Amino acid sequence: MARLDAVLFDIDDTLFSTTEFAQRARRASVEAMVAAGLDADPDQVLEELGEIIGEFSSNYDRHFDQLLKRVKPEGLGGRNPAIIVAAGIVAYHDTKYRELKPFDDVLPLLEGIERAGLRRGIVTHGWTTKQAEKLVRLGLVPHLDADAIFISDQIGIAKPNPKLYLAALRQMGLPPKRVMYVGDSPQHDIAPPKSLGMVTVWSERAAKHRLEGTGIEPDHVVSDFEQLRQILRDEYAVPL
């Protein structure tokens, strides 16, 4: 029976539904901007915001400023645009404070892995501050090994480059075959670590991209972490 020394995870759409949360937060922001005086149809504004995010990326920090440039000046009714933008920003962050949380089965699994003596970590793609904030807001930091959190921006290697995973393995001093990686993206989270010989698990419950047609074959597929718990117990002798 194969043995493991560590289980590493992606964050977005693996430990929580990034896509679902983003939709709620953007809706709350738009509604707050309209309530603050933006004279425009909320659905149309939300659609425009989606286009801006697609054009400038989710890491861009001036989405709402760009949004107001696309709304006719009369839509502001003479109001200071900074107030409209601030209303959107506050609503977004308030939504993060209220609603950002991991899937219900995440913390019990991490606690079980810790009791079993395996290391627990993160390999994530994104800006350092943004990804670190997610871990803190999700309440996951106390349940992870302090030296096993790897952020692409911080390391200087982005997914899907396998060197990102290799850097994590080297820093942890572990061979690929004894490390499991769990993620939602076939191209970013399965193919690269599998090419190194790591054990790969595709978490499908919040995945935006499907396996079909990719030719990528993870070692395991799970729809929730109760299934992952069973795999760890039955196939890797992890006492969970």
PDB file of N, CA and C in Angstrom, residues 12-13 16-30 46 49-50 53 58 64 91-92 95-96 99-100 130 134 208:
ATOM      1  N   ASP A  12      -8.518  28.191  -4.489  1.00  0.00           N
ATOM      2  CA  ASP A  12      -9.710  28.660  -5.191  1.00  0.00           C
ATOM      3  C   ASP A  12     -10.484  27.527  -5.853  1.00  0.00           C
ATOM      4  N   ASP A  13     -11.771  27.447  -5.541  1.00  0.00           N
ATOM      5  CA  ASP A  13     -12.680  26.423  -6.054  1.00  0.00           C
ATOM      6  C   ASP A  13     -12.264  25.011  -5.649  1.00  0.00           C
ATOM      7  N   PHE A  16     -12.852  26.442  -1.119  1.00  0.00           N
ATOM      8  CA  PHE A  16     -14.110  27.185  -1.080  1.00  0.00           C
ATOM      9  C   PHE A  16     -14.489  27.524  -2.512  1.00  0.00           C
ATOM     10  N   SER A  17     -15.743  27.911  -2.712  1.00  0.00           N
ATOM     11  CA  SER A  17     -16.204  28.210  -4.067  1.00  0.00           C
ATOM     12  C   SER A  17     -15.895  29.658  -4.411  1.00  0.00           C
ATOM     13  N   THR A  18     -14.755  29.886  -5.020  1.00  0.00           N
ATOM     14  CA  THR A  18     -14.360  31.224  -5.426  1.00  0.00           C
ATOM     15  C   THR A  18     -15.373  31.813  -6.388  1.00  0.00           C
ATOM     16  N   THR A  19     -15.827  31.021  -7.328  1.00  0.00           N
ATOM     17  CA  THR A  19     -16.748  31.506  -8.346  1.00  0.00           C
ATOM     18  C   THR A  19     -18.068  31.961  -7.734  1.00  0.00           C
ATOM     19  N   GLU A  20     -18.625  31.148  -6.862  1.00  0.00           N
ATOM     20  CA  GLU A  20     -19.900  31.498  -6.227  1.00  0.00           C
ATOM     21  C   GLU A  20     -19.744  32.730  -5.352  1.00  0.00           C
ATOM     22  N   PHE A  21     -18.647  32.780  -4.583  1.00  0.00           N
ATOM     23  CA  PHE A  21     -18.430  33.938  -3.722  1.00  0.00           C
ATOM     24  C   PHE A  21     -18.275  35.211  -4.544  1.00  0.00           C
ATOM     25  N   ALA A  22     -17.502  35.152  -5.616  1.00  0.00           N
ATOM     26  CA  ALA A  22     -17.266  36.328  -6.451  1.00  0.00           C
ATOM     27  C   ALA A  22     -18.575  36.856  -7.015  1.00  0.00           C
ATOM     28  N   GLN A  23     -19.459  35.965  -7.411  1.00  0.00           N
ATOM     29  CA  GLN A  23     -20.755  36.398  -7.951  1.00  0.00           C
ATOM     30  C   GLN A  23     -21.561  37.140  -6.893  1.00  0.00           C
ATOM     31  N   ARG A  24     -21.582  36.610  -5.666  1.00  0.00           N
ATOM     32  CA  ARG A  24     -22.332  37.272  -4.592  1.00  0.00           C
ATOM     33  C   ARG A  24     -21.722  38.626  -4.246  1.00  0.00           C
ATOM     34  N   ALA A  25     -20.388  38.673  -4.161  1.00  0.00           N
ATOM     35  CA  ALA A  25     -19.722  39.913  -3.778  1.00  0.00           C
ATOM     36  C   ALA A  25     -19.883  40.999  -4.838  1.00  0.00           C
ATOM     37  N   ARG A  26     -19.804  40.610  -6.103  1.00  0.00           N
ATOM     38  CA  ARG A  26     -19.966  41.600  -7.174  1.00  0.00           C
ATOM     39  C   ARG A  26     -21.393  42.125  -7.211  1.00  0.00           C
ATOM     40  N   ARG A  27     -22.363  41.251  -7.016  1.00  0.00           N
ATOM     41  CA  ARG A  27     -23.757  41.672  -6.971  1.00  0.00           C
ATOM     42  C   ARG A  27     -23.965  42.662  -5.820  1.00  0.00           C
ATOM     43  N   ALA A  28     -23.415  42.356  -4.654  1.00  0.00           N
ATOM     44  CA  ALA A  28     -23.557  43.252  -3.504  1.00  0.00           C
ATOM     45  C   ALA A  28     -22.914  44.605  -3.785  1.00  0.00           C
ATOM     46  N   SER A  29     -21.779  44.610  -4.456  1.00  0.00           N
ATOM     47  CA  SER A  29     -21.097  45.861  -4.782  1.00  0.00           C
ATOM     48  C   SER A  29     -21.928  46.721  -5.719  1.00  0.00           C
ATOM     49  N   VAL A  30     -22.452  46.100  -6.751  1.00  0.00           N
ATOM     50  CA  VAL A  30     -23.260  46.846  -7.725  1.00  0.00           C
ATOM     51  C   VAL A  30     -24.504  47.414  -7.055  1.00  0.00           C
ATOM     52  N   LEU A  46     -23.805  45.029 -13.653  1.00  0.00           N
ATOM     53  CA  LEU A  46     -23.123  43.787 -13.306  1.00  0.00           C
ATOM     54  C   LEU A  46     -22.524  43.133 -14.545  1.00  0.00           C
ATOM     55  N   LEU A  49     -19.477  45.090 -15.431  1.00  0.00           N
ATOM     56  CA  LEU A  49     -18.397  44.771 -14.499  1.00  0.00           C
ATOM     57  C   LEU A  49     -17.734  43.451 -14.871  1.00  0.00           C
ATOM     58  N   GLY A  50     -18.536  42.474 -15.266  1.00  0.00           N
ATOM     59  CA  GLY A  50     -17.988  41.194 -15.700  1.00  0.00           C
ATOM     60  C   GLY A  50     -17.067  41.347 -16.895  1.00  0.00           C
ATOM     61  N   ILE A  53     -13.742  42.861 -15.677  1.00  0.00           N
ATOM     62  CA  ILE A  53     -12.913  41.859 -14.998  1.00  0.00           C
ATOM     63  C   ILE A  53     -12.265  40.934 -16.010  1.00  0.00           C
ATOM     64  N   SER A  58      -8.952  39.595 -12.737  1.00  0.00           N
ATOM     65  CA  SER A  58      -9.526  39.719 -11.395  1.00  0.00           C
ATOM     66  C   SER A  58      -8.557  40.351 -10.410  1.00  0.00           C
ATOM     67  N   PHE A  64     -13.898  49.261 -10.332  1.00  0.00           N
ATOM     68  CA  PHE A  64     -15.032  50.167 -10.194  1.00  0.00           C
ATOM     69  C   PHE A  64     -14.753  51.520 -10.853  1.00  0.00           C
ATOM     70  N   ALA A  91     -18.965  47.353   0.162  1.00  0.00           N
ATOM     71  CA  ALA A  91     -19.900  46.225   0.057  1.00  0.00           C
ATOM     72  C   ALA A  91     -19.163  44.936  -0.276  1.00  0.00           C
ATOM     73  N   TYR A  92     -18.158  45.027  -1.136  1.00  0.00           N
ATOM     74  CA  TYR A  92     -17.383  43.834  -1.498  1.00  0.00           C
ATOM     75  C   TYR A  92     -16.677  43.273  -0.270  1.00  0.00           C
ATOM     76  N   THR A  95     -18.975  41.725   2.268  1.00  0.00           N
ATOM     77  CA  THR A  95     -19.384  40.385   1.845  1.00  0.00           C
ATOM     78  C   THR A  95     -18.296  39.373   2.182  1.00  0.00           C
ATOM     79  N   LYS A  96     -17.033  39.754   1.975  1.00  0.00           N
ATOM     80  CA  LYS A  96     -15.930  38.860   2.360  1.00  0.00           C
ATOM     81  C   LYS A  96     -15.975  38.562   3.847  1.00  0.00           C
ATOM     82  N   GLU A  99     -19.270  36.254   4.481  1.00  0.00           N
ATOM     83  CA  GLU A  99     -19.590  35.034   3.760  1.00  0.00           C
ATOM     84  C   GLU A  99     -18.407  34.178   3.317  1.00  0.00           C
ATOM     85  N   LEU A 100     -17.198  34.677   3.430  1.00  0.00           N
ATOM     86  CA  LEU A 100     -16.056  33.880   2.965  1.00  0.00           C
ATOM     87  C   LEU A 100     -15.744  32.787   3.982  1.00  0.00           C
ATOM     88  N   LYS A 130      -3.229  38.754  -1.869  1.00  0.00           N
ATOM     89  CA  LYS A 130      -4.603  38.304  -2.100  1.00  0.00           C
ATOM     90  C   LYS A 130      -4.795  36.861  -1.652  1.00  0.00           C
ATOM     91  N   LYS A 134      -6.923  35.293   1.715  1.00  0.00           N
ATOM     92  CA  LYS A 134      -7.939  34.243   1.651  1.00  0.00           C
ATOM     93  C   LYS A 134      -7.709  33.197   2.735  1.00  0.00           C
ATOM     94  N   LYS A 208     -14.506  24.793 -12.553  1.00  0.00           N
ATOM     95  CA  LYS A 208     -15.038  25.496 -13.726  1.00  0.00           C
ATOM     96  C   LYS A 208     -14.739  24.732 -15.015  1.00  0.00           C
TER      97      LYS A 208
END
